[in-house]
Structures are given as structure tokens and as C-alpha cells.
């Protein structure tokens, strides 16, 4: 839950607030007025067909993508181009992608230490202590001094998660974090994400892993042709699909 503010304020203000957001790529109107609030500590899974705008929505939350209309705030920070706000935003919002994007020339430990050293200005011992704790948490204590190429895909993705967590974000965004993995490695990554959810992290997760959505999500957000077409607890979303398009989508996923 929100760590820095009085309980009353934390209960009132959502950690993420998206209001009437539109996005166009040229003539292509990709997001058509999306509004959604996410409370601190919630896990929201975002589902929708390929091309429906899931990644675009996620990327707008840490300004990897701009929005054309509407307003986004994260922890009270207005998402925009103001440099100091952008710097705070990037520190508070971690993101994990389908591709792990580790620095190939650095060891596992160095990958996790880099941003806290450079951005947070932590000294080496403090950064190393934090990195080792996080790598233990994702089950990689035995691999601290290896390079990414020596690890499996699942291990690399767990390093990527630890690297994001090293900045002590308040929100973690996951964009299809297991889609590039061999099937036998999906579980180890989902297990790390489950642990993170249980620890109270606020998470937005785009995934095709319906089991994860059912088990871990507080809410399922369904994006259909650029609109938020459903926002429901997983039991309702899966148990009683609100409309034919959702039934069709779930049929295709099954
Ligand atoms: P999803 O993640 O749901 O598959 P995306 O958010 O990646 O969908 O993309 C939504 C639509 O926007 C797609 O039609 C995609 O081709 C288009 N799109 C995404 N990024 C760009 C971009 N940088 N330039 C042009 N079109 C884009
Ligand atoms: Mg996508």
C-alpha cells in the first residue's frame, strides 16, 4: 500500500489515474478515450486482441509513448514532458518487456546495480547489497557473476525483474513478460511475479497467461478496439463474460 502518505489520503487517491486518454498514430486512432484508476497494491491484468492498444496504454504510463488527449497521473505526478516530473516518474515506474534487454557486457550483479548507482547515486556497497537481496528474491543468487548469454531465457527475465525492482518503483508494468520464453520457463517467471503481487506491489500486466489472470489479478481490464470494454474481477470476467466479443476472445485463448 501507499507508503508515504497518511492513510486517509492513500485510500482516496488512486496511484494511477488515466482520464479520457486518446492516442493516434497518424490516421490510426489507437486509443479512443480510455479512463481507468488503479489503487495502490492492486494487480490489474490487461487483456485484448493483438493490436488493440495494450502496449500503447502501458507505455504511456511511463512516457515511452505520448498521449494526444486526456490526462495521466502516477502517484500524483502528471505524465508529460516536464523534465523533473519525467525523472520522478521513471524512477517510480518500472517496466519489464517481452525481450529482456539486459546489458550483454555486464554480469547479472552489475546489471542490477547499474541504475541505482547512476540514477539514485547509491554507493557501490549499498547498491551491491540491494542487488544481491533482489537477486536472491528472484532465485538467482547462484548466478551473480555470470553474463546474460550464460543464462536461460527465464533466468534472464528474472534478472530483468530484479533490475527494475532495484530502483524501488511504486508501480511495475509488465508487457507480455513470458511471451518470448520456452514453455518450461514460463512458470518460474510467473512465480516471481506472484510473489511480487503478494508483497503488495502495484502491477499492470499484459499477458496471455489466463491462469495468472485468474489467480493473481484483482481486476481484468479488457481492451477492445482502443476502448476499455470490461473492468471486472477475474471470477466475473471469466465466469460470466459480459459480451460476445469477450466470449470470442476467451475462446481463441483457450
Ligand atoms: P497490442 O499491444 O494490444 O498488440 P499496440 O498497443 O502495440 O497493440 O498497438 C496498437 C496499434 O497501434 C497497432 O495497430 C499498432 O500497429 C499501432 N502502433 C503501435 N505503435 C505504433 C507506432 N510507434 N507507430 C505506428 N503505429 C503504431
Ligand atoms: Mg503489445
Coordinates of C-alpha atoms and ligand atoms in Angstrom, one line a residue:
X1 CA 0.0 0.0 0.0
X2 CA 1.0 3.6 -0.3
X3 CA 3.9 4.1 2.0
X4 CA 4.4 7.8 2.2
X5 CA 1.1 9.3 2.8
X6 CA -1.5 9.4 5.6
X7 CA -4.0 6.5 5.4
X8 CA -6.9 8.8 4.5
X9 CA -5.1 10.3 1.5
X10 CA -3.9 6.9 0.3
X11 CA -7.4 5.5 0.4
X12 CA -8.8 8.4 -1.5
X13 CA -6.2 8.9 -4.3
X14 CA -5.6 6.1 -6.9
X15 CA -1.9 5.5 -7.5
X16 CA -2.6 5.5 -11.3
X17 CA -5.2 7.7 -12.8
X18 CA -5.9 7.6 -16.6
X19 CA -8.6 10.0 -17.7
X20 CA -10.1 10.2 -21.2
X21 CA -6.9 9.3 -23.0
X22 CA -6.6 9.2 -26.8
X23 CA -3.8 8.1 -29.0
X24 CA -3.4 8.3 -32.7
X25 CA -0.6 7.1 -34.9
X26 CA -1.2 9.3 -38.0
X27 CA -4.7 8.5 -39.1
X28 CA -4.9 5.4 -36.9
X29 CA -6.9 6.1 -33.8
X30 CA -5.5 3.5 -31.4
X31 CA -6.9 4.5 -28.0
X32 CA -10.3 6.1 -28.0
X33 CA -11.0 7.7 -24.6
X34 CA -9.6 5.3 -22.0
X35 CA -10.2 6.1 -18.4
X36 CA -9.1 3.8 -15.5
X37 CA -7.9 4.2 -11.9
X38 CA -5.7 1.7 -10.2
X39 CA -5.3 1.8 -6.4
X40 CA -2.0 1.2 -4.7
X41 CA -1.4 -2.6 -4.2
X42 CA -3.8 -3.7 -6.9
X43 CA -2.8 -6.1 -9.7
X44 CA -4.6 -5.4 -13.0
X45 CA -4.2 -7.8 -15.9
X46 CA -4.8 -6.2 -19.3
X47 CA -6.2 -8.5 -22.0
X48 CA -7.2 -7.9 -25.6
X49 CA -6.6 -8.9 -29.1
X50 CA -3.3 -8.2 -30.8
X51 CA -3.2 -4.6 -32.0
X52 CA -6.0 -3.4 -29.6
X53 CA -3.7 -0.9 -27.9
X54 CA -2.5 -2.7 -24.8
X55 CA 1.2 -2.0 -25.2
X56 CA 0.5 1.6 -26.1
X57 CA -1.5 2.1 -23.0
X58 CA 1.2 0.6 -20.8
X59 CA 3.9 2.6 -22.5
X60 CA 2.1 5.9 -22.0
X61 CA 2.2 5.3 -18.2
X62 CA 6.0 5.9 -18.1
X63 CA 6.1 8.2 -21.1
X64 CA 7.7 5.8 -23.5
X65 CA 4.7 6.9 -25.6
X66 CA 2.9 10.3 -25.6
X67 CA -0.8 10.7 -25.3
X68 CA -2.7 13.1 -27.5
X69 CA -5.7 13.9 -25.3
X70 CA -6.6 13.3 -21.7
X71 CA -4.6 13.2 -18.6
X72 CA -2.5 10.6 -16.8
X73 CA -1.1 10.8 -13.3
X74 CA 1.0 8.3 -11.4
X75 CA 1.4 8.9 -7.6
X76 CA 0.3 12.4 -8.2
X77 CA 2.9 13.0 -10.9
X78 CA 1.5 14.4 -14.1
X79 CA 2.7 12.4 -17.0
X80 CA 4.2 14.8 -19.5
X81 CA 7.3 16.4 -20.8
X82 CA 8.3 18.4 -17.7
X83 CA 11.8 17.1 -17.1
X84 CA 11.8 16.9 -13.3
X85 CA 8.4 15.2 -13.3
X86 CA 9.6 12.8 -16.0
X87 CA 12.6 11.9 -14.0
X88 CA 10.5 11.2 -10.9
X89 CA 8.0 9.2 -13.0
X90 CA 10.7 7.0 -14.5
X91 CA 12.1 6.3 -11.0
X92 CA 8.6 5.3 -9.7
X93 CA 7.5 3.2 -12.6
X94 CA 9.4 0.0 -13.5
X95 CA 8.8 -1.9 -16.7
X96 CA 9.6 -5.4 -17.9
X97 CA 9.3 -6.2 -21.6
X98 CA 8.9 -9.4 -23.7
X99 CA 12.6 -9.0 -24.6
X100 CA 14.8 -8.9 -21.6
X101 CA 17.1 -6.1 -22.8
X102 CA 19.9 -6.9 -20.3
X103 CA 23.3 -5.3 -20.9
X104 CA 25.2 -8.1 -22.5
X105 CA 28.7 -7.0 -21.4
X106 CA 27.7 -6.7 -17.7
X107 CA 27.3 -9.5 -15.2
X108 CA 24.0 -10.3 -13.6
X109 CA 25.0 -8.4 -10.5
X110 CA 26.3 -5.4 -12.5
X111 CA 23.0 -5.3 -14.5
X112 CA 21.0 -4.9 -11.3
X113 CA 23.4 -2.4 -9.7
X114 CA 23.8 -0.1 -12.7
X115 CA 20.7 2.1 -12.4
X116 CA 20.8 2.6 -8.6
X117 CA 24.4 3.7 -9.0
X118 CA 23.9 6.0 -11.9
X119 CA 20.4 7.4 -11.2
X120 CA 20.0 7.0 -7.5
X121 CA 23.7 7.7 -6.8
X122 CA 23.9 4.8 -4.4
X123 CA 27.5 4.0 -3.4
X124 CA 28.8 0.6 -4.5
X125 CA 28.4 -1.3 -1.3
X126 CA 24.8 -0.2 -0.9
X127 CA 23.9 -0.9 -4.5
X128 CA 25.6 -4.3 -4.2
X129 CA 23.7 -5.2 -1.0
X130 CA 20.4 -4.3 -2.6
X131 CA 21.2 -6.1 -5.8
X132 CA 22.1 -9.3 -4.0
X133 CA 18.9 -9.2 -2.0
X134 CA 16.8 -8.8 -5.1
X135 CA 18.7 -11.5 -7.0
X136 CA 18.1 -13.8 -4.0
X137 CA 14.4 -12.9 -4.1
X138 CA 14.2 -14.0 -7.8
X139 CA 16.2 -17.1 -7.1
X140 CA 19.4 -16.2 -8.9
X141 CA 21.9 -16.0 -6.0
X142 CA 24.0 -18.7 -7.7
X143 CA 24.4 -16.7 -10.9
X144 CA 25.6 -13.3 -9.7
X145 CA 28.8 -13.3 -11.8
X146 CA 27.5 -14.8 -15.0
X147 CA 26.8 -12.8 -18.1
X148 CA 23.3 -12.8 -19.7
X149 CA 24.3 -15.2 -22.5
X150 CA 25.1 -17.9 -19.9
X151 CA 21.5 -17.8 -18.6
X152 CA 18.3 -19.3 -19.8
X153 CA 15.5 -17.0 -21.0
X154 CA 13.6 -17.5 -17.8
X155 CA 16.7 -16.6 -15.7
X156 CA 17.3 -13.5 -17.9
X157 CA 13.8 -12.3 -17.4
X158 CA 14.1 -12.8 -13.7
X159 CA 17.3 -10.6 -13.8
X160 CA 15.3 -8.0 -15.7
X161 CA 12.6 -8.0 -13.0
X162 CA 15.3 -7.6 -10.3
X163 CA 16.9 -4.8 -12.2
X164 CA 13.6 -2.9 -12.4
X165 CA 12.9 -3.5 -8.7
X166 CA 16.4 -2.1 -7.8
X167 CA 15.0 1.4 -8.5
X168 CA 12.4 0.7 -5.8
X169 CA 9.5 1.6 -8.1
X170 CA 5.9 2.0 -6.8
X171 CA 4.4 0.5 -9.9
X172 CA 5.6 -2.3 -12.1
X173 CA 4.4 -2.6 -15.7
X174 CA 4.8 -6.0 -17.5
X175 CA 4.3 -6.2 -21.2
X176 CA 4.0 -9.9 -22.2
X177 CA 6.9 -10.9 -19.9
X178 CA 6.6 -14.6 -20.7
X179 CA 5.8 -14.5 -24.4
X180 CA 9.3 -14.9 -25.6
X181 CA 10.1 -17.8 -23.2
X182 CA 10.1 -21.5 -23.8
X183 CA 7.1 -23.1 -22.1
X184 CA 9.1 -24.8 -19.4
X185 CA 10.4 -21.3 -18.2
X186 CA 7.1 -19.5 -18.0
X187 CA 6.3 -20.8 -14.5
X188 CA 9.5 -19.6 -12.9
X189 CA 8.8 -16.0 -14.1
X190 CA 5.1 -16.1 -13.2
X191 CA 6.1 -17.3 -9.7
X192 CA 8.4 -14.3 -9.2
X193 CA 5.5 -12.1 -10.4
X194 CA 3.1 -13.8 -8.0
X195 CA 5.5 -13.2 -5.1
X196 CA 5.8 -9.6 -6.1
X197 CA 2.0 -9.2 -6.2
X198 CA 1.7 -10.8 -2.8
X199 CA 4.2 -8.4 -1.4
X200 CA 1.8 -5.6 -2.2
X201 CA 3.4 -4.2 -5.4
X202 CA 1.0 -2.3 -7.7
X203 CA 1.2 -4.1 -11.0
X204 CA -0.2 -3.8 -14.5
X205 CA 0.4 -6.9 -16.5
X206 CA -0.3 -7.5 -20.2
X207 CA -0.3 -11.3 -20.6
X208 CA -1.8 -14.2 -22.4
X209 CA -1.4 -16.3 -19.2
X210 CA -5.1 -16.7 -18.3
X211 CA -4.1 -18.8 -15.2
X212 CA -2.1 -15.9 -13.9
X213 CA -5.0 -13.6 -14.5
X214 CA -7.5 -15.8 -12.7
X215 CA -5.2 -16.5 -9.8
X216 CA -3.4 -13.2 -9.2
X217 CA -5.3 -10.3 -10.7
X218 CA -7.6 -8.2 -8.6
X219 CA -9.1 -6.9 -11.9
X220 CA -9.1 -7.8 -15.6
X221 CA -9.1 -4.8 -18.0
X222 CA -10.2 -5.8 -21.4
X223 CA -9.2 -3.5 -24.3
X224 CA -11.3 -3.9 -27.4
X225 CA -10.5 -1.7 -30.5
X226 CA -9.0 1.0 -28.4
X227 CA -11.7 1.1 -25.7
X228 CA -11.8 -0.3 -22.2
X229 CA -14.6 -2.8 -22.8
X230 CA -14.5 -4.5 -19.5
X231 CA -13.1 -3.9 -16.0
X232 CA -14.1 -6.7 -13.7
X233 CA -12.8 -9.1 -11.1
X234 CA -11.4 -12.3 -12.8
X235 CA -14.1 -14.5 -11.4
X236 CA -16.7 -12.3 -13.2
X237 CA -14.7 -11.7 -16.3
X238 CA -14.0 -15.4 -16.9
X239 CA -17.1 -16.8 -15.3
X240 CA -19.7 -14.6 -16.9
X241 CA -18.2 -12.9 -19.9
X242 CA -20.0 -9.6 -20.4
X243 CA -20.5 -9.8 -24.1
X244 CA -19.9 -11.8 -27.3
X245 CA -16.5 -10.2 -28.1
X246 CA -15.1 -11.3 -24.8
X247 CA -16.5 -14.8 -25.3
X248 CA -14.9 -14.9 -28.7
X249 CA -11.6 -13.6 -27.3
X250 CA -11.6 -16.2 -24.5
X251 CA -12.5 -18.9 -27.0
X252 CA -9.4 -18.0 -29.1
X253 CA -7.2 -18.0 -26.0
X254 CA -8.4 -21.4 -24.7
Ligands
LIG1 P1 -1.2 -4.5 -28.6 O1 -0.1 -4.3 -27.6 O2 -2.6 -4.6 -28.0 O3 -1.0 -5.7 -29.5 P2 -0.2 -2.0 -29.6 O4 -0.5 -1.0 -28.5 O5 1.2 -2.5 -29.7 O6 -1.2 -3.2 -29.5 O7 -0.6 -1.3 -31.0 C1 -1.9 -0.8 -31.2 C2 -1.9 -0.4 -32.7 O8 -1.1 0.8 -32.8 C3 -1.5 -1.4 -33.7 O9 -2.2 -1.3 -34.8 C4 0.0 -1.0 -34.0 O10 0.4 -1.3 -35.2 C5 -0.1 0.5 -33.8 N1 1.2 1.1 -33.3 C6 1.8 0.9 -32.2 N2 2.9 1.6 -32.1 C7 3.0 2.3 -33.2 C8 3.9 3.3 -33.7 N3 5.0 3.6 -32.9 N4 3.7 3.8 -34.9 C9 2.6 3.5 -35.6 N5 1.7 2.6 -35.2 C10 1.9 2.0 -34.0
LIG2 MG1 1.6 -5.4 -27.2

